[in-house]
Short mmCIF file of N, CA and C in Angstrom, two decimals:
data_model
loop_
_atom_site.label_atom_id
_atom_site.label_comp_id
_atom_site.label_asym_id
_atom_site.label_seq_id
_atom_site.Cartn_x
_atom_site.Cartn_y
_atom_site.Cartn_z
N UNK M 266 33.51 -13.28 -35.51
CA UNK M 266 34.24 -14.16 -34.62
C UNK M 266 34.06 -13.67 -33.18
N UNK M 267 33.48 -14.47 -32.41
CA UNK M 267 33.53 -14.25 -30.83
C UNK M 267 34.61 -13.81 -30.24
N UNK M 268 35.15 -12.56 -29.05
CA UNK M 268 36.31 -13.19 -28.50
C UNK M 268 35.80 -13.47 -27.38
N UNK M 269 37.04 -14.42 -26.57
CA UNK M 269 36.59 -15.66 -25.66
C UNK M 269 37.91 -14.82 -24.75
N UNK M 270 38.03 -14.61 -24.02
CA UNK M 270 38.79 -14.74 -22.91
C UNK M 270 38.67 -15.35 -21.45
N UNK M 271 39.45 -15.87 -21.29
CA UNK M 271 39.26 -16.84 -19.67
C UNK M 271 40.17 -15.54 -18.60
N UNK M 272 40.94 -14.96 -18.92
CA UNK M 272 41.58 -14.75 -18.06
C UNK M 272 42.17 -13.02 -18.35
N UNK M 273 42.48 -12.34 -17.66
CA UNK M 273 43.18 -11.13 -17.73
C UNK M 273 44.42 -10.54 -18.29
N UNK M 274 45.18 -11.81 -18.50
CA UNK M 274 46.21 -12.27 -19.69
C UNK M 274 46.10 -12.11 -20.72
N UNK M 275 44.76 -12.73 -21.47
CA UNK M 275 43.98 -12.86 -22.74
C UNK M 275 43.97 -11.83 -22.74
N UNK M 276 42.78 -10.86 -21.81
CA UNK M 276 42.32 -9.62 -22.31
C UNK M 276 43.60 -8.92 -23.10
N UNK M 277 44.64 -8.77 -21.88
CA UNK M 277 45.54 -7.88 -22.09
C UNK M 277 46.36 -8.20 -23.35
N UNK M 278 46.72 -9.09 -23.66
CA UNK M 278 47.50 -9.51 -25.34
C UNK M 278 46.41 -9.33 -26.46
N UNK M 279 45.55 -9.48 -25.90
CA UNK M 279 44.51 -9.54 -27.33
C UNK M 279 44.40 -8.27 -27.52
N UNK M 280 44.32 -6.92 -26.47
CA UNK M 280 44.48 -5.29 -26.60
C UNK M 280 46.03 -5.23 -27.32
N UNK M 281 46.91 -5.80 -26.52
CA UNK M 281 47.78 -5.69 -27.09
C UNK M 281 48.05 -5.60 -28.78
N UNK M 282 47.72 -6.85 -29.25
CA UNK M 282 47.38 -7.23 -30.48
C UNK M 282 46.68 -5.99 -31.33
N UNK M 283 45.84 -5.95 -30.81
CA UNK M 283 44.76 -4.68 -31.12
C UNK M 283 45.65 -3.10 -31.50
N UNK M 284 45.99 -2.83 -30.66
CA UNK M 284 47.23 -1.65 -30.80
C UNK M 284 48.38 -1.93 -31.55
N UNK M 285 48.83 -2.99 -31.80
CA UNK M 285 49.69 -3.70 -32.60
C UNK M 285 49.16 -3.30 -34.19
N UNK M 286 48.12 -3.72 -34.50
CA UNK M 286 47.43 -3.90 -35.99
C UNK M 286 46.75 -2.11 -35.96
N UNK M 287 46.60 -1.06 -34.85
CA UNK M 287 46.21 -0.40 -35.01
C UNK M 287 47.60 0.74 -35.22
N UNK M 288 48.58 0.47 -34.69
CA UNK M 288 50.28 1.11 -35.12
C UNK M 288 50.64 1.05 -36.16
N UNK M 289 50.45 -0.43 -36.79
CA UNK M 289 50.63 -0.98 -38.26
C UNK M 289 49.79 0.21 -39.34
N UNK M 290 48.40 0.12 -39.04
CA UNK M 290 47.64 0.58 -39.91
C UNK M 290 48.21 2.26 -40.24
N UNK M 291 48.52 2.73 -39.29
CA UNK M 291 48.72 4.48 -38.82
C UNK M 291 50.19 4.50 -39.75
N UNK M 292 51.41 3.29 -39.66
CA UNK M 292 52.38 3.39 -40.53
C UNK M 292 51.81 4.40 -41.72
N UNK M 293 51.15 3.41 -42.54
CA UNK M 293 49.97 3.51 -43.92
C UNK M 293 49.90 4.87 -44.03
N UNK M 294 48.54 5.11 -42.68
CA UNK M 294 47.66 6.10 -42.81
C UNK M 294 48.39 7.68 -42.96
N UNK M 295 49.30 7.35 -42.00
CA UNK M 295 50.03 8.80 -41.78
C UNK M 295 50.73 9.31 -43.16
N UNK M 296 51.67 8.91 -43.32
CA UNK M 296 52.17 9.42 -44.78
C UNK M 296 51.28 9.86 -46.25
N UNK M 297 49.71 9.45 -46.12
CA UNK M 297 49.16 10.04 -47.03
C UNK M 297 48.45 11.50 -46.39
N UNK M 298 47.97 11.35 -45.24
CA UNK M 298 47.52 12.74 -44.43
C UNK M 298 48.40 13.57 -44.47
N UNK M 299 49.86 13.38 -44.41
CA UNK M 299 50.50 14.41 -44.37
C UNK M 299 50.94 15.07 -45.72
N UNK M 300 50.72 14.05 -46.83
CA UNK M 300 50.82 14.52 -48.73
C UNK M 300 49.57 14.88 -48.46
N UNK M 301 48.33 14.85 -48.01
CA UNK M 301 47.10 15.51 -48.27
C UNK M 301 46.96 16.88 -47.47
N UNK M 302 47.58 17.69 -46.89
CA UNK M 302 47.18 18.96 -46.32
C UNK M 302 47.99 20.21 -46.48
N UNK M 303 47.32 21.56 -46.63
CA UNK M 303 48.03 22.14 -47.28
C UNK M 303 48.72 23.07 -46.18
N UNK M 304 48.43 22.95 -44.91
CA UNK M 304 48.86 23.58 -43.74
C UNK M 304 50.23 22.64 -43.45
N UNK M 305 51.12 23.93 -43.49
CA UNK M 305 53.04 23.20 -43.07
C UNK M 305 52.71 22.76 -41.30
N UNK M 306 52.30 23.12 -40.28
CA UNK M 306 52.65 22.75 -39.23
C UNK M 306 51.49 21.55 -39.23
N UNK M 307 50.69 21.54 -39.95
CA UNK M 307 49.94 20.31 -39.76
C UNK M 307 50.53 18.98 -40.88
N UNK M 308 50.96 19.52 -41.87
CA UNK M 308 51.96 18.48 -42.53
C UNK M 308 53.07 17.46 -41.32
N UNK M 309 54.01 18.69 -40.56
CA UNK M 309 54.90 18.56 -39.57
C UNK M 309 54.36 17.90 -38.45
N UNK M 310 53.45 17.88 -38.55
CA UNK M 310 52.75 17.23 -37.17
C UNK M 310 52.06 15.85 -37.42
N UNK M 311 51.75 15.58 -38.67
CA UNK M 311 51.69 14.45 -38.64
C UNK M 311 53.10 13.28 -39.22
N UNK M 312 54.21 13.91 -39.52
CA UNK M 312 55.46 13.34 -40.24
C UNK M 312 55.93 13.35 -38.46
N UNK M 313 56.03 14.03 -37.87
CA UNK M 313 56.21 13.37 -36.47
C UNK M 313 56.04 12.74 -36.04
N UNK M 314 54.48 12.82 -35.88
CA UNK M 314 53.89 11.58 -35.11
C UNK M 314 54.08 10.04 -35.44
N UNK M 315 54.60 9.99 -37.46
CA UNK M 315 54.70 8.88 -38.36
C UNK M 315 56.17 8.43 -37.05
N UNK M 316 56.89 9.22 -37.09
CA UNK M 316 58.15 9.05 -36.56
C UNK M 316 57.79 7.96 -35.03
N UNK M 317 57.00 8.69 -33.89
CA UNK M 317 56.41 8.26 -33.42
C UNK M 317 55.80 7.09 -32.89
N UNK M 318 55.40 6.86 -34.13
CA UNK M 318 54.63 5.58 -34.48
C UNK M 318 55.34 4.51 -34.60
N UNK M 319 56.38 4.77 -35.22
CA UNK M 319 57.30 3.66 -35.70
C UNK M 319 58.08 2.86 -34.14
N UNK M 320 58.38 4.20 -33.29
CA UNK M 320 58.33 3.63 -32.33
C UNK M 320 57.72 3.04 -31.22
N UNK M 321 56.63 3.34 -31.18
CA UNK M 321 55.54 2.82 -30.50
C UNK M 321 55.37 1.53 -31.41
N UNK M 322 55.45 1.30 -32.29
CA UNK M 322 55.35 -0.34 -32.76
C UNK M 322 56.97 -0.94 -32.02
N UNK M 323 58.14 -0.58 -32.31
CA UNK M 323 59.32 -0.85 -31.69
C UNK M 323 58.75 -1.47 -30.02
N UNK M 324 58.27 -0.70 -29.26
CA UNK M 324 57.91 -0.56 -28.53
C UNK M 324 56.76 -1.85 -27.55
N UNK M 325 55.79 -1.87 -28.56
CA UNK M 325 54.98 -3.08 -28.47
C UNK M 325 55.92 -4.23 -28.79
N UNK M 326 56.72 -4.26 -29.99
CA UNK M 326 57.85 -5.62 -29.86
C UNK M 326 58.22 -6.05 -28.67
N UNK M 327 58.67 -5.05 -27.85
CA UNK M 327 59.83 -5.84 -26.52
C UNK M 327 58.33 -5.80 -25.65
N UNK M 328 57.31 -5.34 -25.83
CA UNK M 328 56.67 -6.19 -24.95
C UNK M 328 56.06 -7.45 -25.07
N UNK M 329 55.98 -7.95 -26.38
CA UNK M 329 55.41 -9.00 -26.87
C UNK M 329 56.79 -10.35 -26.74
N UNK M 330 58.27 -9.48 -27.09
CA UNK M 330 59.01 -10.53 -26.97
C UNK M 330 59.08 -10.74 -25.56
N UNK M 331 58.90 -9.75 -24.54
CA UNK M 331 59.01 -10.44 -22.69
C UNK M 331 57.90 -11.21 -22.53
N UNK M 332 56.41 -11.43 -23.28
CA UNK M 332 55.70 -11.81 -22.90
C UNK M 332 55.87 -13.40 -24.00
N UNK M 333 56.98 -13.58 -24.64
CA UNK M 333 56.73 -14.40 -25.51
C UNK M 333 55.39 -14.88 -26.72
N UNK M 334 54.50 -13.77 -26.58
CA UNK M 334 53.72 -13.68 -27.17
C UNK M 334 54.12 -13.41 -28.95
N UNK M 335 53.15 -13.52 -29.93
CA UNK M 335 53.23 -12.60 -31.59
C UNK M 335 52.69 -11.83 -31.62
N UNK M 336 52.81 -10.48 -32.12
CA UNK M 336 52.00 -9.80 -32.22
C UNK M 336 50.62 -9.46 -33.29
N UNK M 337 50.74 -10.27 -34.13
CA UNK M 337 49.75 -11.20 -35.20
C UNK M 337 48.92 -11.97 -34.51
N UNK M 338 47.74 -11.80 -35.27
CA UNK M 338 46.21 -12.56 -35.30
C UNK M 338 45.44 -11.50 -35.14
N UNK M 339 45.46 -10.42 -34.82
CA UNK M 339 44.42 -9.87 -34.62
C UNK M 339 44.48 -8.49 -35.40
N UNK M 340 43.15 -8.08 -36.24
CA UNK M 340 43.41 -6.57 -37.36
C UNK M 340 42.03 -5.87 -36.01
N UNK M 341 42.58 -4.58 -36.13
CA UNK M 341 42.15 -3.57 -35.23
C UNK M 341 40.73 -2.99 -36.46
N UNK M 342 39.32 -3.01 -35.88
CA UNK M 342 38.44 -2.84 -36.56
C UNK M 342 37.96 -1.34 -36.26
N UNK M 343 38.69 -0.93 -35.44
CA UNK M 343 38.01 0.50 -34.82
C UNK M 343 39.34 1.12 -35.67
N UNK M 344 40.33 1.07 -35.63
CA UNK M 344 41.34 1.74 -36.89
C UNK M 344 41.20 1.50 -37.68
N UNK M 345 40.42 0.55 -38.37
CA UNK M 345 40.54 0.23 -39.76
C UNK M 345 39.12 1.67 -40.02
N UNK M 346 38.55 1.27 -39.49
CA UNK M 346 36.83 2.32 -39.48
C UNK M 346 37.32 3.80 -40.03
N UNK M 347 38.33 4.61 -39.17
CA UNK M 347 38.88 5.53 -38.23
C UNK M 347 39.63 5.75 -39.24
N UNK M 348 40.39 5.04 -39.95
CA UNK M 348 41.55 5.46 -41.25
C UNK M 348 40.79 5.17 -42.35
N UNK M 349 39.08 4.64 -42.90
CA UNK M 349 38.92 4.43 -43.90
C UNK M 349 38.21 5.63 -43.47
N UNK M 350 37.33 6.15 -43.08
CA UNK M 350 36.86 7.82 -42.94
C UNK M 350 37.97 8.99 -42.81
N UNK M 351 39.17 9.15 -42.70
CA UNK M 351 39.80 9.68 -43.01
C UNK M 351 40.66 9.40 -44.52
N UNK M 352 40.86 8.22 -45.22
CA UNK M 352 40.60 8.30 -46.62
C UNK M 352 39.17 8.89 -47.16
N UNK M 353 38.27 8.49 -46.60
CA UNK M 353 36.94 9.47 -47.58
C UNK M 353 36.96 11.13 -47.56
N UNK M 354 37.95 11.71 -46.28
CA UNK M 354 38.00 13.06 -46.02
C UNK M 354 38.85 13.83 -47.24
N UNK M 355 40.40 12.53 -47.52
CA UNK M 355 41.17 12.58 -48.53
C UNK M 355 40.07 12.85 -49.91
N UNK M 356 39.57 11.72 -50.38
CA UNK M 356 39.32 11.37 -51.45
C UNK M 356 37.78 12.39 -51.85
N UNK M 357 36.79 13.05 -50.81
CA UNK M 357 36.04 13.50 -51.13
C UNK M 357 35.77 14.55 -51.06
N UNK M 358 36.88 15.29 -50.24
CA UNK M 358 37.50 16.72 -50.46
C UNK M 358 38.36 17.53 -51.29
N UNK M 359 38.28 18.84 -51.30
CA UNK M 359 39.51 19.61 -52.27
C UNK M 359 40.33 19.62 -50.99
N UNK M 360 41.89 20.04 -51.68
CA UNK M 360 42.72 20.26 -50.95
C UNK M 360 42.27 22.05 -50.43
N UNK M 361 42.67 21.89 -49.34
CA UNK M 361 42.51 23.24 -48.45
C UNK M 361 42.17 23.43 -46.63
N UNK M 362 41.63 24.41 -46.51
CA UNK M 362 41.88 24.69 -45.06
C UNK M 362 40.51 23.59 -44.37
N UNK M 363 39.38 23.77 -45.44
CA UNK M 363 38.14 22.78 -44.56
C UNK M 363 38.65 21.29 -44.71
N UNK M 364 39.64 21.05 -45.16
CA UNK M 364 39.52 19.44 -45.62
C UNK M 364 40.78 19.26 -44.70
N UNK M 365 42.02 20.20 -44.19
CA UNK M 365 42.68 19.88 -43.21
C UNK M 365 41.87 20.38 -41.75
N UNK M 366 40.75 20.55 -41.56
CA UNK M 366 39.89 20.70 -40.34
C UNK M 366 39.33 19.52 -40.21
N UNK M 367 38.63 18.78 -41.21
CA UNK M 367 38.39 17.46 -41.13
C UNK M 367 39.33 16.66 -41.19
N UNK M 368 40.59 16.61 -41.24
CA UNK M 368 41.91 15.26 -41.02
C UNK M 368 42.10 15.80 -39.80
N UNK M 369 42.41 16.77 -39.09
CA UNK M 369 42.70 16.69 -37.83
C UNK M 369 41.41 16.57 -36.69
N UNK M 370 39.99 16.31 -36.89
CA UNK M 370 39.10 16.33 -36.49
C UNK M 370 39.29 14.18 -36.46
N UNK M 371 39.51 13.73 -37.51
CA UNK M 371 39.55 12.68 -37.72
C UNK M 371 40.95 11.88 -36.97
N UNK M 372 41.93 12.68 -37.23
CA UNK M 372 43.65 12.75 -36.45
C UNK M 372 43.45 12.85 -34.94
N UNK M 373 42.39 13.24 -34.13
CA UNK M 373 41.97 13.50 -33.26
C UNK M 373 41.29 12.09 -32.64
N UNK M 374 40.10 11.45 -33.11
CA UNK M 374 39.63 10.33 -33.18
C UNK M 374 40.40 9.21 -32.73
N UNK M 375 41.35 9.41 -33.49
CA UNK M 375 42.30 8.41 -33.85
C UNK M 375 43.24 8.48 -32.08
N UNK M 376 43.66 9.37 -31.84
CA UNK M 376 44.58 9.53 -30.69
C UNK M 376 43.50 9.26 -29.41
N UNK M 377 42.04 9.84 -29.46
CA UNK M 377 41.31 9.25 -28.28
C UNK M 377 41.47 7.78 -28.29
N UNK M 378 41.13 7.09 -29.14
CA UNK M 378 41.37 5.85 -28.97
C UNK M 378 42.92 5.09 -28.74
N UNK M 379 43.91 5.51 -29.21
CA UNK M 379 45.08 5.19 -28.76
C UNK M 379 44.83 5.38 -26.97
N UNK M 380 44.42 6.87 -27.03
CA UNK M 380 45.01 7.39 -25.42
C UNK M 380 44.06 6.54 -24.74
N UNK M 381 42.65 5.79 -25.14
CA UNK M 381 42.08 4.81 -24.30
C UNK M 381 42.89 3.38 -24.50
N UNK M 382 43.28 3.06 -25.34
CA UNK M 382 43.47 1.59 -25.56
C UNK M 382 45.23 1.65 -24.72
N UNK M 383 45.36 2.23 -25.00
CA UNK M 383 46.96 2.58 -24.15
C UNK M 383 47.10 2.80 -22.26
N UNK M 384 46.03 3.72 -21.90
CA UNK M 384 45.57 3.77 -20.80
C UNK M 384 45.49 2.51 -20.11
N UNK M 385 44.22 1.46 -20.89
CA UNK M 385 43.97 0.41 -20.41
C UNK M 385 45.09 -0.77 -20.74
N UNK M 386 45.73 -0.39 -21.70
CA UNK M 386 46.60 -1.70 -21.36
C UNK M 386 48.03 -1.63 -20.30
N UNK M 387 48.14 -0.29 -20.29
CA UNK M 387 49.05 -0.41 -19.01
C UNK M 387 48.60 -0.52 -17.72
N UNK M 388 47.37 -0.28 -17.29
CA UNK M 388 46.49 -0.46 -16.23
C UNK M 388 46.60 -2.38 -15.47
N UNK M 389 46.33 -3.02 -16.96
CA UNK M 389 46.04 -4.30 -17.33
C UNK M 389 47.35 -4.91 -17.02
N UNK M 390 48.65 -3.86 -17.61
CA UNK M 390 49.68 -4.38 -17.54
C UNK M 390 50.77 -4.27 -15.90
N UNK M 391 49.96 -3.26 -15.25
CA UNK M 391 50.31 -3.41 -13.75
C UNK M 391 49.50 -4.05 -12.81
N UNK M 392 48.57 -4.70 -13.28
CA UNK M 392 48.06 -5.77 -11.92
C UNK M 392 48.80 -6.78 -12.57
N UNK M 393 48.89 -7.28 -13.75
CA UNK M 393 49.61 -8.33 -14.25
C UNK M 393 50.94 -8.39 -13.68
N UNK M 394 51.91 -7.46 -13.21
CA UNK M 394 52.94 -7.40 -12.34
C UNK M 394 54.18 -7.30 -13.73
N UNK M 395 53.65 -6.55 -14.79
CA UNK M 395 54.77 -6.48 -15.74
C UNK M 395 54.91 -4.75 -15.73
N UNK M 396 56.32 -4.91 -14.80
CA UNK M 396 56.72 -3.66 -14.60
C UNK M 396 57.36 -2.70 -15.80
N UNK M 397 57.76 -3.80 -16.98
CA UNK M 397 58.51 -3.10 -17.86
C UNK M 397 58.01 -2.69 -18.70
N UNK M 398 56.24 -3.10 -19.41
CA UNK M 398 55.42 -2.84 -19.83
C UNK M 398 54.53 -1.72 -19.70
N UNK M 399 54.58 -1.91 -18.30
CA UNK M 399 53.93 -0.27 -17.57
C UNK M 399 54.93 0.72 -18.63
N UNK M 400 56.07 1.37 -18.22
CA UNK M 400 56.68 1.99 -18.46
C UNK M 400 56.50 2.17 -19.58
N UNK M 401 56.47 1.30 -20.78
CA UNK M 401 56.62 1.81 -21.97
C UNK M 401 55.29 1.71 -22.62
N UNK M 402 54.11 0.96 -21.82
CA UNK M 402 53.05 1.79 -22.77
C UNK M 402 52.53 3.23 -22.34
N UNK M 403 52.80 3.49 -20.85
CA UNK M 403 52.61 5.02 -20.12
C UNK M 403 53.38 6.04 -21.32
N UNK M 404 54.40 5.64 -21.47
CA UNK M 404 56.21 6.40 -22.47
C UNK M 404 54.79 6.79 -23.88
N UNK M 405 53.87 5.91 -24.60
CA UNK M 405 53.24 6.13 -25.57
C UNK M 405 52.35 6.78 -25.17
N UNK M 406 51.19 6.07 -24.04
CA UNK M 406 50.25 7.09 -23.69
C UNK M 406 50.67 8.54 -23.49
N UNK M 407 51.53 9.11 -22.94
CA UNK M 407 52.03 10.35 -22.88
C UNK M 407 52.43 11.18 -23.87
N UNK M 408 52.80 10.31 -25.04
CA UNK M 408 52.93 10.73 -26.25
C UNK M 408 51.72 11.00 -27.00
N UNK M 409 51.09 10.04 -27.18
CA UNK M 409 49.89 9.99 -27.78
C UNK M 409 49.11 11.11 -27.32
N UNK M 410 48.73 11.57 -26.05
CA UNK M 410 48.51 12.57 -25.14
C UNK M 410 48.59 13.83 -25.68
N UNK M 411 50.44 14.20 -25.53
CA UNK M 411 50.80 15.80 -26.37
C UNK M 411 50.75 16.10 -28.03
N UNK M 412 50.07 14.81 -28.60
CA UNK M 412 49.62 14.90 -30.07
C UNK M 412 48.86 15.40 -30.30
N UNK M 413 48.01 14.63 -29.29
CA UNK M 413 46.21 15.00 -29.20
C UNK M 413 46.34 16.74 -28.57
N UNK M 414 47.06 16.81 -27.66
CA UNK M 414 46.85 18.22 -27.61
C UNK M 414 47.30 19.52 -28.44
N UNK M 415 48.76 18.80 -29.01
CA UNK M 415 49.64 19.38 -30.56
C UNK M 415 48.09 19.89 -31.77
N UNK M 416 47.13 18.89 -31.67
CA UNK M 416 46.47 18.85 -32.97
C UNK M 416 45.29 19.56 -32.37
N UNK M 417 45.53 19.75 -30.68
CA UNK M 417 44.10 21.04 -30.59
C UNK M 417 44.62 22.40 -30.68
N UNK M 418 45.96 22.32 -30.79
CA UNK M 418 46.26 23.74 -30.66
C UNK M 418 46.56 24.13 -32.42
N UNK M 419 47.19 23.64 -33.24
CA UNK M 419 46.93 23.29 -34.81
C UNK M 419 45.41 23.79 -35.29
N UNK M 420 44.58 22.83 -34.25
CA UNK M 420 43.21 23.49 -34.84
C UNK M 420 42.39 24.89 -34.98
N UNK M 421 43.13 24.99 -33.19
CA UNK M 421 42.76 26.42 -33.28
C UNK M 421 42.82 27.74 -33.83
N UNK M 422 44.24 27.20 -35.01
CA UNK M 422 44.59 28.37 -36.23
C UNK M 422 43.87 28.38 -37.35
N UNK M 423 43.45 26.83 -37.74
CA UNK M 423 42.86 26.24 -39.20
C UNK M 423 41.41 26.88 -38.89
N UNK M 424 40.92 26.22 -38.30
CA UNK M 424 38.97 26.07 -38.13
C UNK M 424 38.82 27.31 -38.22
N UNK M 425 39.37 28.42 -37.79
CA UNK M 425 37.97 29.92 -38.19
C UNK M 425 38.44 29.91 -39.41
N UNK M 426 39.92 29.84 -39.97
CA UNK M 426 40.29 29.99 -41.79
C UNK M 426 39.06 28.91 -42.04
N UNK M 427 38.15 27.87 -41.64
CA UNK M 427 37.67 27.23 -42.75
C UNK M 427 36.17 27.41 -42.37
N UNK M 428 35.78 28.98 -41.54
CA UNK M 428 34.45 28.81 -41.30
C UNK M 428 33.84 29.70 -42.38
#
């Protein structure tokens, strides 16, 4: 399916949308990554972030209800990618220290693209002149942010245990 946008509006709801179906998916994803690893602060770190998440979907609501927009029609193909290679990490690994180096290598992935798609839609969302939007996708980007850095400092204990 083509997308078509006329206008900077479009772009921005259709990202929207996009992060919408990509919050949804992470609901899912998170609660099995965190039954799959045998490291406690990396368990803890992703049952957070689940926490997280839930609000950052909360979150996208009140911007979709100021914009009168749904947040439906659109499934996020770069999360869907992104959480089905982190099921193959699940499913084609033993449990242990190399297979929680690859979920947070993959857990990692996952937050660059939030911290881009988040970036740009509040960017999108201050020339658009929606001040209240700014605020609360910056409130996620910032979050999303000290995850990504939570899960480099996590790494730096795991990865020599799995060299």
């Amino acid at each position: 399916m083509t997308m078509r946008y006329h206008t900077l509006n479009d772009l921005y709801v259709s990202l929207l949308r996009d992060l919408y179906s990509a919050e949804q998916q992470l609901l899912i994803a998170l609660p099995v990554m965190a039954q799959s690893v045998v490291t406690p602060k990396l368990k803890e770190g992703f049952e957070l972030h689940l926490t997280q998440t839930q609000e950052h979907v909360k979150r996208l609501e009140k911007i979709f209800s100021g914009l009168g927009e749904s947040p439906l029609g659109k499934v996020s193909g770069a999360m869907l990618g992104l959480v089905r290679e982190g099921n193959e990490i699940i499913t084609g690994n033993e449990p242990g220290v190399v297979r929680d180096a690859a979920l947070i290598m993959a857990a990692q992935r996952v937050e660059h693209l939030e911290i881009a798609s988040y970036g740009t839609a509040a960017t999108y969302a201050g020339l658009l002149g929606e001040e209240k939007a700014v605020k609360l996708l910056e409130t996620t980007l910032k979050e999303e942010e000290e995850t990504d850095q939570q899960l480099t400092v996590v790494a730096s204990a795991i990865n020599p245990k799995a060299v």
